[in-house]
mmCIF file of C-alpha atoms in Angstrom:
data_model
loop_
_atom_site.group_PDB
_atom_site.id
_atom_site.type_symbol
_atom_site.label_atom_id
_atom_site.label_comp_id
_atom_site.label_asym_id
_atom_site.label_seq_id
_atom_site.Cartn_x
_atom_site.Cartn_y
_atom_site.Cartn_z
ATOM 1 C CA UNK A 1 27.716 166.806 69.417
ATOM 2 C CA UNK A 2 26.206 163.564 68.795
ATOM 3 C CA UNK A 3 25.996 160.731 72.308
ATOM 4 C CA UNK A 4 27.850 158.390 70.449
ATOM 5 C CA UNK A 5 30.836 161.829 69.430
ATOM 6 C CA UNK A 6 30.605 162.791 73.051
ATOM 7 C CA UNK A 7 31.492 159.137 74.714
ATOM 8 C CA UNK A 8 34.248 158.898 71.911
ATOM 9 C CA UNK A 9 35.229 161.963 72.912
ATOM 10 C CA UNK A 10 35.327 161.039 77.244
ATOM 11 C CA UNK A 11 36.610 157.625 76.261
ATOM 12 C CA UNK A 12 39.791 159.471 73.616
ATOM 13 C CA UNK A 13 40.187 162.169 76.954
ATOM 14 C CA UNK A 14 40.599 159.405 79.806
ATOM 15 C CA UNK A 15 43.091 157.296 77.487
ATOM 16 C CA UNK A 16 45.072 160.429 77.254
ATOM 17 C CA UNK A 17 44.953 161.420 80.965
ATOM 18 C CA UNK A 18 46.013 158.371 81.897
ATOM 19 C CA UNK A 19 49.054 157.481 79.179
ATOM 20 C CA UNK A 20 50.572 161.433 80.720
ATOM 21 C CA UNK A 21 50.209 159.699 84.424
ATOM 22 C CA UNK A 22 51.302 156.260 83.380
ATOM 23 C CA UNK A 23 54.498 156.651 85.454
ATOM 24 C CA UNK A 24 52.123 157.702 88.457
ATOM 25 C CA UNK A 25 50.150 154.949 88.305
ATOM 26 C CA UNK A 26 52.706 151.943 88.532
ATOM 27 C CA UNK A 27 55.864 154.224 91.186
ATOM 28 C CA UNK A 28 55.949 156.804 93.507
ATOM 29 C CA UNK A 29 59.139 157.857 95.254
ATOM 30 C CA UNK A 30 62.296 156.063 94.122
ATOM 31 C CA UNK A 31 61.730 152.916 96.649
ATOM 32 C CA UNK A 32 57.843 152.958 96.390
ATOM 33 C CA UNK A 33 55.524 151.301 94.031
ATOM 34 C CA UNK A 34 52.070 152.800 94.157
ATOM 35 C CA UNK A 35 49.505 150.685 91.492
ATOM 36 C CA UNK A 36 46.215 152.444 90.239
ATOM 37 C CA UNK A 37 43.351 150.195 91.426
ATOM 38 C CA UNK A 38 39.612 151.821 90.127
ATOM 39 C CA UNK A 39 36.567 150.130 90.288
ATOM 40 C CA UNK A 40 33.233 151.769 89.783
ATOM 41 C CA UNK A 41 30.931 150.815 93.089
ATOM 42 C CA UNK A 42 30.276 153.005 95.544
ATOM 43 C CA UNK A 43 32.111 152.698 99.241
ATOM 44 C CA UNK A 44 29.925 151.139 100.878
ATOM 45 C CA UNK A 45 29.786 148.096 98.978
ATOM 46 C CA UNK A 46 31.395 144.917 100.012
ATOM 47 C CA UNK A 47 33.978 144.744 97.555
ATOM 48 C CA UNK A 48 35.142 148.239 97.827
ATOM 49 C CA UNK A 49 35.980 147.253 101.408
ATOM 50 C CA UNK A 50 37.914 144.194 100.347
ATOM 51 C CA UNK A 51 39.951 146.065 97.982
ATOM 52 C CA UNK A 52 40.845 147.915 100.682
ATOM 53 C CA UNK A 53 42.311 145.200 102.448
ATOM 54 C CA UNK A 54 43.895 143.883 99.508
ATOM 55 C CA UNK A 55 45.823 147.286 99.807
ATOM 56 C CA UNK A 56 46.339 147.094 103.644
ATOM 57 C CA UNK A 57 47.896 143.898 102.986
ATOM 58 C CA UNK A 58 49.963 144.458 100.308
ATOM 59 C CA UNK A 59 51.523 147.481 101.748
ATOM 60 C CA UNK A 60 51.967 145.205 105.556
ATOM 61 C CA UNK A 61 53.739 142.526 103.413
ATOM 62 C CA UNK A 62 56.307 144.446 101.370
ATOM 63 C CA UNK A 63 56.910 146.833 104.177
ATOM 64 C CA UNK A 64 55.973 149.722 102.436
ATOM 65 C CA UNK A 65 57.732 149.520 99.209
ATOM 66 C CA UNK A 66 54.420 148.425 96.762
ATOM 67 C CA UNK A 67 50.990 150.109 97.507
ATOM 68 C CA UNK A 68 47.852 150.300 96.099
ATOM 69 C CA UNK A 69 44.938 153.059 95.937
ATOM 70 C CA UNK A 70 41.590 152.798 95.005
ATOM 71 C CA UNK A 71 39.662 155.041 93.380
ATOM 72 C CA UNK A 72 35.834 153.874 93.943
ATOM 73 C CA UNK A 73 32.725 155.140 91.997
ATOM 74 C CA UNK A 74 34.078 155.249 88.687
ATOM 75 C CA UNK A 75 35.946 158.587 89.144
ATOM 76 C CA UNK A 76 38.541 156.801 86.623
ATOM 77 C CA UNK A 77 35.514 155.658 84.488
ATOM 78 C CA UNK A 78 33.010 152.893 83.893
ATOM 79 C CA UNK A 79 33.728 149.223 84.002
ATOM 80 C CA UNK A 80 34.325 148.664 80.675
ATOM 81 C CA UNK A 81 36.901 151.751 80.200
ATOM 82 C CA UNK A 82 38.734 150.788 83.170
ATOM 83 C CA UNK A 83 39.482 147.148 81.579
ATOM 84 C CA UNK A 84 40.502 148.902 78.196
ATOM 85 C CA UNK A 85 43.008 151.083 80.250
ATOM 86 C CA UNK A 86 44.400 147.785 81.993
ATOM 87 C CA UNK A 87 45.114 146.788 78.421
ATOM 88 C CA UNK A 88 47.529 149.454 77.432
ATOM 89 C CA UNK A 89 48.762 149.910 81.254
ATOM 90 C CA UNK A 90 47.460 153.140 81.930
ATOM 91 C CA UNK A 91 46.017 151.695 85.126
ATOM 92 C CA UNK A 92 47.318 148.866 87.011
ATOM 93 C CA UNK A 93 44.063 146.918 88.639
ATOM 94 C CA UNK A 94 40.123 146.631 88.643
ATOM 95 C CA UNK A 95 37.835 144.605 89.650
ATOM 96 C CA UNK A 96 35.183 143.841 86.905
ATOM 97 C CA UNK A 97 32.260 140.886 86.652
ATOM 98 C CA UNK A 98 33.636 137.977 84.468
ATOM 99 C CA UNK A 99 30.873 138.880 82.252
ATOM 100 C CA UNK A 100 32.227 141.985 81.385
ATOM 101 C CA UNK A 101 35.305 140.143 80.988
ATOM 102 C CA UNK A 102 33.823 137.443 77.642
ATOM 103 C CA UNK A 103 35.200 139.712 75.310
ATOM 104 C CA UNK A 104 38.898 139.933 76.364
ATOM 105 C CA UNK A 105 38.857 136.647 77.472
ATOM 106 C CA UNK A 106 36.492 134.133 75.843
ATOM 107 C CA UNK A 107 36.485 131.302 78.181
ATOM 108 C CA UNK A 108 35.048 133.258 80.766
ATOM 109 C CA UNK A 109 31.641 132.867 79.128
ATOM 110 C CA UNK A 110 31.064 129.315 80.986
ATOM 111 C CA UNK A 111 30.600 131.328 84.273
ATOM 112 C CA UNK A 112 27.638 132.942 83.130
ATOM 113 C CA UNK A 113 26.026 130.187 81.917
ATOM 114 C CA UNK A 114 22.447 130.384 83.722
ATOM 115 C CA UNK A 115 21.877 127.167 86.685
ATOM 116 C CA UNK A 116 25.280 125.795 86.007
ATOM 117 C CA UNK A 117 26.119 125.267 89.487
ATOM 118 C CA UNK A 118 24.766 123.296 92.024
ATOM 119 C CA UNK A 119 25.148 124.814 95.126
ATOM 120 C CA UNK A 120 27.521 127.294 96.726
ATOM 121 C CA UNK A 121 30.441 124.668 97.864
ATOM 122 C CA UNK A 122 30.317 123.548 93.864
ATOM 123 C CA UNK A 123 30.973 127.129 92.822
ATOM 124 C CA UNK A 124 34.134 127.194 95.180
ATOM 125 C CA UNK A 125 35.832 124.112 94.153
ATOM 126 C CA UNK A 126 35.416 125.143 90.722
ATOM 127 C CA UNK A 127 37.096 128.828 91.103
ATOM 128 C CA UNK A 128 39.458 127.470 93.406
ATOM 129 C CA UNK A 129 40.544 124.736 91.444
ATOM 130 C CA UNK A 130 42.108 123.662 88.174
ATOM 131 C CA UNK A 131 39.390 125.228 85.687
ATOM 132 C CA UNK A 132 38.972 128.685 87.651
ATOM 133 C CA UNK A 133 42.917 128.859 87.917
ATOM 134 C CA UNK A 134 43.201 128.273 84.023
ATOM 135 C CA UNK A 135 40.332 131.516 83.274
ATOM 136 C CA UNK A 136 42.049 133.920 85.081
ATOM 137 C CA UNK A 137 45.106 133.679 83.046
ATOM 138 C CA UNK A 138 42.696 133.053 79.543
ATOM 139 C CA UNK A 139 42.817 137.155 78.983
ATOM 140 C CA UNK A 140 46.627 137.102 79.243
ATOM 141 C CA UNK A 141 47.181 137.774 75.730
ATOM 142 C CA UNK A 142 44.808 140.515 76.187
ATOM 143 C CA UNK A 143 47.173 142.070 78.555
ATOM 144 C CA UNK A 144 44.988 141.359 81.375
ATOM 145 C CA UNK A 145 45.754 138.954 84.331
ATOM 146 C CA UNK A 146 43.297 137.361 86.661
ATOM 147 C CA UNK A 147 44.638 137.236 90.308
ATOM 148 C CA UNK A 148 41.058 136.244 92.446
ATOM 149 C CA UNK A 149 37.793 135.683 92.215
ATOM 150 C CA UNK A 150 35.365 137.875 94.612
ATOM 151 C CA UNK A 151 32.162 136.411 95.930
ATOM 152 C CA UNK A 152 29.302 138.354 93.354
ATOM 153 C CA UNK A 153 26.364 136.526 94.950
ATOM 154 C CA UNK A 154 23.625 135.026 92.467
ATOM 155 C CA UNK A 155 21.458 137.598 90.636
ATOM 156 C CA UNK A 156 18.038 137.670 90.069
ATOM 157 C CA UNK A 157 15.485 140.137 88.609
ATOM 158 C CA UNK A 158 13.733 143.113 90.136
ATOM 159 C CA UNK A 159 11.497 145.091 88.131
ATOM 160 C CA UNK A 160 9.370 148.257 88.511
ATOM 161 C CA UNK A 161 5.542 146.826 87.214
ATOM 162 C CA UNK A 162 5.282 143.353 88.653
ATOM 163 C CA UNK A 163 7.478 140.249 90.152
ATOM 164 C CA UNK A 164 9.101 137.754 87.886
ATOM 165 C CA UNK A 165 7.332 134.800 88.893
ATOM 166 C CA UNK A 166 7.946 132.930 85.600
ATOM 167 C CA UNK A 167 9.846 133.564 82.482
ATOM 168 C CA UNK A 168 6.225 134.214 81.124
ATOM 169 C CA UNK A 169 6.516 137.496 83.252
ATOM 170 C CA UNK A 170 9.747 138.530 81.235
ATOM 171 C CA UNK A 171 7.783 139.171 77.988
ATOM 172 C CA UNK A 172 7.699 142.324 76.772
ATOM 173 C CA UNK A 173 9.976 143.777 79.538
ATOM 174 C CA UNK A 174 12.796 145.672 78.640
ATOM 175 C CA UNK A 175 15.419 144.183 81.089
ATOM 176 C CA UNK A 176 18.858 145.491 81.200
ATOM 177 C CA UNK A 177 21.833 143.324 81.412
ATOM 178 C CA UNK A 178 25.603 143.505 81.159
ATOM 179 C CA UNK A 179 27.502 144.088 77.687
ATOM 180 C CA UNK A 180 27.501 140.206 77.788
ATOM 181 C CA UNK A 181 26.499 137.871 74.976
ATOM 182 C CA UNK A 182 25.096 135.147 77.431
ATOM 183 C CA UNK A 183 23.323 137.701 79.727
ATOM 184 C CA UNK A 184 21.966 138.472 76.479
ATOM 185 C CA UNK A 185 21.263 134.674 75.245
ATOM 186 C CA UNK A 186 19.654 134.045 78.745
ATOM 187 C CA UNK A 187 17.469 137.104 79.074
ATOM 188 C CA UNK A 188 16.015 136.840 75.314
ATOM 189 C CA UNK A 189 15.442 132.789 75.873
ATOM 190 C CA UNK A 190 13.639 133.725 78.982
ATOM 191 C CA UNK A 191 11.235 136.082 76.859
ATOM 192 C CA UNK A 192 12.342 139.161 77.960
ATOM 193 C CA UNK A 193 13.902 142.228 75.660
ATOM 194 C CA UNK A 194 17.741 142.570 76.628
ATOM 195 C CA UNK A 195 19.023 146.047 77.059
ATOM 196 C CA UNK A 196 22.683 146.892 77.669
ATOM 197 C CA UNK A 197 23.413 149.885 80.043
ATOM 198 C CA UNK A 198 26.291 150.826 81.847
ATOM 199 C CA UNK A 199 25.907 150.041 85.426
ATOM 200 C CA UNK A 200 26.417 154.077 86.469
ATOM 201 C CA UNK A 201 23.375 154.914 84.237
ATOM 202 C CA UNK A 202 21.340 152.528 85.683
ATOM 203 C CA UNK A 203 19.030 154.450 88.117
ATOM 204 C CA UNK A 204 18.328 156.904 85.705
ATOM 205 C CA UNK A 205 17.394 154.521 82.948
ATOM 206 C CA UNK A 206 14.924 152.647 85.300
ATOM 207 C CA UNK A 207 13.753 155.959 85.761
ATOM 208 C CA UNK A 208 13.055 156.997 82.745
ATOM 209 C CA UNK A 209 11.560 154.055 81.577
ATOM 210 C CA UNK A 210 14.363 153.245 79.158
ATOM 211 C CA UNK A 211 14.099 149.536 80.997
ATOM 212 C CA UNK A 212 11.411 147.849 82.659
ATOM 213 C CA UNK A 213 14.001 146.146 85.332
ATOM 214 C CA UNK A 214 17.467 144.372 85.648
ATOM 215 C CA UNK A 215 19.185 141.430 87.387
ATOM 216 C CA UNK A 216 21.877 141.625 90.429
ATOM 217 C CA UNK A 217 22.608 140.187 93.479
ATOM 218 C CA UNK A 218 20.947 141.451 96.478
ATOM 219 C CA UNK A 219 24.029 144.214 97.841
ATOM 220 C CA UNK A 220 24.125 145.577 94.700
ATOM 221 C CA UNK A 221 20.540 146.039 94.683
ATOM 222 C CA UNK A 222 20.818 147.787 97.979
ATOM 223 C CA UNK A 223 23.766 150.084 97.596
ATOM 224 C CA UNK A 224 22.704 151.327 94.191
ATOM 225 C CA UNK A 225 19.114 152.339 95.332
ATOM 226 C CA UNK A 226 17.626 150.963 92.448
ATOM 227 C CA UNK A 227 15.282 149.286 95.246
ATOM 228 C CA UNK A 228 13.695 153.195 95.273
ATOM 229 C CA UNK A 229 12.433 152.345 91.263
ATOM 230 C CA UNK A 230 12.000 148.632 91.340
ATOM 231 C CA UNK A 231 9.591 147.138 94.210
ATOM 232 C CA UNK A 232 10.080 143.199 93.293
ATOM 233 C CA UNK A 233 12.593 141.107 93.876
ATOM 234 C CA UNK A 234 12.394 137.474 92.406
ATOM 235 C CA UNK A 235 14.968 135.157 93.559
ATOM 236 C CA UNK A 236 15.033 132.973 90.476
ATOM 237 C CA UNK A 237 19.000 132.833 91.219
ATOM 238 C CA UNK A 238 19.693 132.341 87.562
ATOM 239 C CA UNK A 239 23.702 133.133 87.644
ATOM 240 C CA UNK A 240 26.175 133.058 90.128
ATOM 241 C CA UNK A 241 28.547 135.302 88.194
ATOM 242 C CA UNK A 242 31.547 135.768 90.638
ATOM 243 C CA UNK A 243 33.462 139.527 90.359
ATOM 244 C CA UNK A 244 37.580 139.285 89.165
ATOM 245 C CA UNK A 245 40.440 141.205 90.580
ATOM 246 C CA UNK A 246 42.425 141.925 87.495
ATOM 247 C CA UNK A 247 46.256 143.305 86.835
ATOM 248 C CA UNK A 248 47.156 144.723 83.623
ATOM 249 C CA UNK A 249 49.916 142.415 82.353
ATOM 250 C CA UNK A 250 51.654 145.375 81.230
ATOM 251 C CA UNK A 251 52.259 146.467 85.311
ATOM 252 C CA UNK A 252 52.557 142.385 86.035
ATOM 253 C CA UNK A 253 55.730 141.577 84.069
ATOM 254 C CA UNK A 254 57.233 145.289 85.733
ATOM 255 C CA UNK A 255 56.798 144.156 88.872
ATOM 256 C CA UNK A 256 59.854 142.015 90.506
ATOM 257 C CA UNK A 257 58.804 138.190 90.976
ATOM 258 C CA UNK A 258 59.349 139.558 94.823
ATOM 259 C CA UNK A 259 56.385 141.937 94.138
ATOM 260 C CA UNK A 260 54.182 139.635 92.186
ATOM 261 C CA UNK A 261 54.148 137.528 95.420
ATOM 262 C CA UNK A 262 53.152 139.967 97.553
ATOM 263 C CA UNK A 263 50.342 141.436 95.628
ATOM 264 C CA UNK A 264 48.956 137.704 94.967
ATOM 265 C CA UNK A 265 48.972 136.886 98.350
ATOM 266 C CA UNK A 266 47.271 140.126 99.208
ATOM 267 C CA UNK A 267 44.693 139.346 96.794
ATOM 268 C CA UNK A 268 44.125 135.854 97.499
ATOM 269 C CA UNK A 269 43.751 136.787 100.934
ATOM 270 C CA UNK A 270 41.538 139.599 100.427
ATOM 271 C CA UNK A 271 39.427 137.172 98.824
ATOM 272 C CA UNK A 272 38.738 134.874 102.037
ATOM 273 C CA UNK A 273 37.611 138.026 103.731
ATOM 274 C CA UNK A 274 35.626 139.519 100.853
ATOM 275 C CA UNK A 275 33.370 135.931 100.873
ATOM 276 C CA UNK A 276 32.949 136.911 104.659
ATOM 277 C CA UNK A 277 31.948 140.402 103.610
ATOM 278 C CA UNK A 278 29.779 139.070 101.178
ATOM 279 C CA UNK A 279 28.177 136.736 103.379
ATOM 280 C CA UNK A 280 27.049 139.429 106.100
ATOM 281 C CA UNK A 281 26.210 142.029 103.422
ATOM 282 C CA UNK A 282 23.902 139.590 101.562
ATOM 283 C CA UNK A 283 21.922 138.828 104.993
ATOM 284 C CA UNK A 284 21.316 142.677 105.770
ATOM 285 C CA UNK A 285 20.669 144.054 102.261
ATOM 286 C CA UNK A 286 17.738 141.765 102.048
ATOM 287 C CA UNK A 287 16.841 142.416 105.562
ATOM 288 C CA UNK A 288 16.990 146.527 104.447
ATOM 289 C CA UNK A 289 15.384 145.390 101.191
ATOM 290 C CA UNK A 290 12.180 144.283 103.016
ATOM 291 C CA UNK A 291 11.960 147.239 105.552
ATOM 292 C CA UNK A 292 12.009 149.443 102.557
ATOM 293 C CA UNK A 293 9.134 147.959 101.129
ATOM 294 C CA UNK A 294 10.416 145.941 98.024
ATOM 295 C CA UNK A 295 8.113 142.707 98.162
ATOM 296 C CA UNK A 296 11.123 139.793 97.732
ATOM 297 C CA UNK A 297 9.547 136.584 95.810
ATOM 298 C CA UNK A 298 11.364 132.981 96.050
ATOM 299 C CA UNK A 299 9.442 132.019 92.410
ATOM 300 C CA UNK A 300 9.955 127.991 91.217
ATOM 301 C CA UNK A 301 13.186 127.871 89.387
ATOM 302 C CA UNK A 302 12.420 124.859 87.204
ATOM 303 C CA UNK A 303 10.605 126.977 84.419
ATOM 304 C CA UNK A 304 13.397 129.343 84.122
ATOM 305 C CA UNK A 305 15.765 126.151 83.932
ATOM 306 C CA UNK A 306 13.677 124.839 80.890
ATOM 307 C CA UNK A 307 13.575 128.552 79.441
ATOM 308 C CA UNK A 308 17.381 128.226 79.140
ATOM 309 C CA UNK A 309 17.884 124.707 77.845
ATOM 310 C CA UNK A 310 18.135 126.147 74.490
ATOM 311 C CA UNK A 311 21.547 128.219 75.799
ATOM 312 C CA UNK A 312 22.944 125.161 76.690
ATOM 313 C CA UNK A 313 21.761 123.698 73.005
ATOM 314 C CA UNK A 314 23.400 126.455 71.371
ATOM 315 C CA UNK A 315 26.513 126.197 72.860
ATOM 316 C CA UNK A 316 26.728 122.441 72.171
ATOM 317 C CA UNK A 317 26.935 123.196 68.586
ATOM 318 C CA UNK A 318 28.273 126.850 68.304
ATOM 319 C CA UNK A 319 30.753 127.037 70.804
ATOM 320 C CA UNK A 320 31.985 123.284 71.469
ATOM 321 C CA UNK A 321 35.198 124.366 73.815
ATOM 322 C CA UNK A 322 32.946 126.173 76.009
ATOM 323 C CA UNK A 323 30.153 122.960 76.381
ATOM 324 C CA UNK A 324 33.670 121.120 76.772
ATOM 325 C CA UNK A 325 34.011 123.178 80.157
ATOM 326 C CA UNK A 326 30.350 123.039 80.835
ATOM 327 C CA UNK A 327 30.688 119.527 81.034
ATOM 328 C CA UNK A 328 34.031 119.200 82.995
ATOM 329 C CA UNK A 329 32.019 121.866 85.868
ATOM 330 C CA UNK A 330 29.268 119.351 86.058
ATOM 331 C CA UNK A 331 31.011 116.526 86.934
ATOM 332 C CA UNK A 332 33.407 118.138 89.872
ATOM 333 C CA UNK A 333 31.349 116.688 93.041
#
């Protein structure tokens, strides 16, 4: 069977398991909702633990009556797979990068546009206000419903061979990125080659020398072990892509406007502790990072801000509502 028959095949299998345990997923006993929530990082990952709370919360709040449980790892599939079973309600939550999220919801594409925010307390007001309010509910008519934003960090690129020092360093590296067309954009306007693999597959592809390096954020760098293939680290900080909680709007609209309270809250709470999380994590996976040997590089970030102009070009003429955005982030001081 052919790679391309055989993930048709696992993709055609999971859909089926999960439309037989549909009623599972969204109610338990006759006064007990229990909602599906999968992700695919591993437990010891920041965001695992917040989802946790989120659950811990929601289940304190309605008394018992709506739960959640998370299945980590991707033992209910990869990140893409788990959005596509959100859309026909086969599982109720996720969380997923609002990269992977451009194709079910197009607006989300400004968040990944490379140096678009100043500093940390810009990025906040902006997913906390008007315009990050407004992209969680874009995918709606995708059947998928923002209800947070996690913190993701900013990512940055760590290779096998040699630091990025300047986008010069990116040519002829094979550099994977997300199944995102401005990861894509950013990473081929830098110089490099960009290579789409799942994040599970990872390891082994930097392994095998199917890619030269990737980008992430500095936890995920740690708790994947990729930091045992790649020995640079250079903190060009080119994207601050934050993570999503997500609800299929399929379980949503079941749920009483009692229950869509209390898992809102949850999440919205779980959020404030997840940037906490994030914050401690980020400190001690570099910290780890460096006693393991990876040499960590803080490289000029003006070239790779020039490199990526012509992004910003494109989308001025190509996509004009997302430069419309682009332009209302800027000026929020």
């Amino acid at each position: 069977m052919s790679k391309i028959r055989l993930m048709q095949a696992r993709k055609a299998f999971w859909i089926l398991l999960f439309s037989i345990a549909i009623a599972v997923s969204c109610s338990g006993p006759s006064d007990v909702r229990v909602i599906k929530m999968g992700h695919a990082l591993v437990t010891s990952h920041p965001v695992h633990e917040a989802m946790l709370f989120l659950a811990k919360r929601v289940e304190e709040k309605s008394g018992g009556k709506l739960k959640i449980k998370v299945y980590p790892n991707q033992q209910l599939g990869t990140e893409r797979e788990l959005v596509e079973l959100l859309q026909i309600g086969s599982l109720g939550m996720t969380k997923v990068s609002s990269a992977a999220l451009e194709g079910f919801a197009p607006m989300m594409q400004v968040l990944g546009v490379p140096f678009l925010f100043r500093d940390d307390e810009h990025l906040t007001k902006v997913l906390r206000g008007e315009i990050g309010k407004k992209l969680l509910l874009d995918g709606e008519k995708y059947w998928l419903r923002g209800l947070c934003y996690y913190d993701a960090g900013k990512r940055s690129f760590y290779s096998k061979e040699k630091p990025i020092e300047s986008p010069e360093d990116l040519k002829g590296l094979k550099v994977r990125v997300m199944e995102s067309n401005m990861a894509t954009n950013m990473v081929r306007a830098m110089g490099g080659s960009p290579t789409p693999v799942a994040y599970g597959e990872l390891y082994t592809a930097l392994q095998q020398g199917i890619v030269d390096g990737a980008e992430n954020n500095p936890p995920s760098l740690y708790t994947s072990k990729h930091y045992e293939v790649c020995g640079y680290y250079s903190l060009d900080e080119h994207t601050a892509l934050p993570d999503v909680v997500i609800v299929s709007t399929k379980v949503w609209n079941s749920l009483s406007p009692q229950e869509q309270e209390w898992l809102q809250e949850a999440a919205d709470e779980s959020a404030d502790y997840q940037y906490e999380l994030w914050a401690a994590s980020t400190k001690k996976s570099l910290e780890e990072l460096e006693k393991a040997g990876v040499v960590i590089s803080y490289p000029d970030k003006e070239p790779f801000r020039k490199a990526v102009s012509a992004v910003y070009e494109s989308l001025k003429t190509e996509q004009p509502e997302i430069y419309e955005i682009i332009q209302e982030i800027q000026e929020i001081q």
